[in-house]
Tab-separated table of C-alpha atoms in Angstrom:
chain	number	residue	atom	x	y	z
A	1	MET	CA	132.360	82.593	113.898
A	2	PRO	CA	132.036	78.835	114.124
A	3	ARG	CA	131.118	77.467	117.518
A	4	GLU	CA	132.469	74.276	119.002
A	5	SER	CA	130.067	71.776	120.489
A	6	ARG	CA	129.004	72.157	124.107
A	7	SER	CA	128.406	69.478	126.665
A	8	ALA	CA	124.845	69.117	127.973
A	9	GLY	CA	125.784	70.167	131.511
A	10	ASP	CA	127.780	73.168	130.352
A	11	SER	CA	125.324	74.916	128.028
A	12	ARG	CA	125.917	78.418	129.444
A	13	ARG	CA	129.666	78.577	128.904
A	14	CYS	CA	131.478	79.997	125.883
A	15	ARG	CA	133.352	77.823	123.450
A	16	VAL	CA	134.213	79.852	120.387
A	17	SER	CA	136.866	79.063	117.833
A	18	ALA	CA	137.964	82.284	116.178
A	19	THR	CA	139.358	82.503	112.685
A	20	PRO	CA	141.463	85.640	112.157
A	21	LEU	CA	140.598	87.865	109.195
A	22	GLN	CA	143.000	87.696	106.292
A	23	SER	CA	144.907	90.836	105.394
A	24	GLY	CA	142.746	93.071	103.227
A	25	ALA	CA	139.489	91.406	104.282
A	26	THR	CA	136.549	93.781	104.105
A	27	ASP	CA	133.728	91.828	105.791
A	28	PRO	CA	134.021	92.322	109.563
A	29	GLY	CA	131.102	89.954	110.211
A	30	PRO	CA	128.455	90.427	112.892
A	31	LEU	CA	130.797	92.349	115.207
A	32	SER	CA	131.655	95.254	112.935
A	33	ALA	CA	131.424	97.777	115.819
A	34	PRO	CA	131.387	95.831	119.103
A	35	TRP	CA	132.333	98.935	121.111
A	36	SER	CA	128.995	100.526	120.188
A	37	ALA	CA	126.824	97.456	120.827
A	38	ASP	CA	125.214	96.255	124.027
A	39	ALA	CA	127.576	93.925	125.927
A	40	ARG	CA	125.009	91.117	126.028
A	41	ALA	CA	124.466	91.415	122.259
A	42	VAL	CA	128.203	91.087	121.685
A	43	ALA	CA	128.329	88.061	123.996
A	44	ARG	CA	125.414	86.452	122.115
A	45	ALA	CA	127.176	87.091	118.791
A	46	LEU	CA	130.207	85.253	120.188
A	47	GLY	CA	128.095	82.394	121.544
A	48	CYS	CA	128.765	83.313	125.179
A	49	ASP	CA	126.833	83.824	128.376
A	50	PRO	CA	128.576	86.647	130.261
A	51	ASP	CA	127.197	85.378	133.581
A	52	ALA	CA	128.958	82.021	133.189
A	53	GLY	CA	132.141	83.092	131.418
A	54	LEU	CA	134.545	80.790	129.621
A	55	ASP	CA	134.916	77.173	130.581
A	56	PRO	CA	138.367	76.254	131.947
A	57	GLU	CA	139.510	74.566	128.722
A	58	GLU	CA	138.647	77.594	126.568
A	59	ALA	CA	140.246	79.980	129.073
A	60	ALA	CA	143.439	77.889	129.070
A	61	ARG	CA	143.466	77.769	125.265
A	62	ARG	CA	143.135	81.558	124.996
A	63	LEU	CA	145.767	82.114	127.670
A	64	ALA	CA	148.172	79.875	125.750
A	65	GLN	CA	147.343	81.580	122.447
A	66	TRP	CA	147.217	85.244	123.481
A	67	GLY	CA	148.993	85.375	126.842
A	68	PRO	CA	147.710	87.002	130.025
A	69	ASN	CA	145.212	89.847	129.827
A	70	GLU	CA	147.476	92.566	131.148
A	71	ILE	CA	148.848	95.871	129.971
A	72	ARG	CA	152.533	95.764	129.169
A	73	SER	CA	154.509	98.296	131.136
A	74	MET	CA	156.553	100.855	129.265
A	75	GLU	CA	159.586	102.809	130.353
A	76	PRO	CA	158.595	106.344	131.323
A	77	PRO	CA	159.886	109.023	128.941
A	78	GLY	CA	163.179	110.638	129.825
A	79	ALA	CA	163.670	114.336	130.545
A	80	ARG	CA	164.850	115.081	126.985
A	81	GLU	CA	161.777	113.436	125.490
A	82	LEU	CA	159.459	115.320	127.841
A	83	ILE	CA	161.072	118.618	126.883
A	84	ALA	CA	160.967	117.761	123.159
A	85	ARG	CA	157.238	116.998	123.402
A	86	GLN	CA	156.619	120.569	124.510
A	87	PHE	CA	157.616	121.907	121.086
């Protein structure tokens, strides 16, 4: 992924500009299985220092692009659905 320039006083913070894969793309790049890699290795591949985190501008950009990092709540299943799942 291409990295944006960093300021001299902020060399430990992440500033990554991500380009989404096109539909049908087959090359996952350096993070083909990030769930099986060491967290620090994944951070290095993304140009980040996990101890410093994102700088405020990058965090604001990602928040605006992707929204808050929260799990959307779902309605609990009704009684009929619970019974139907048993069969």
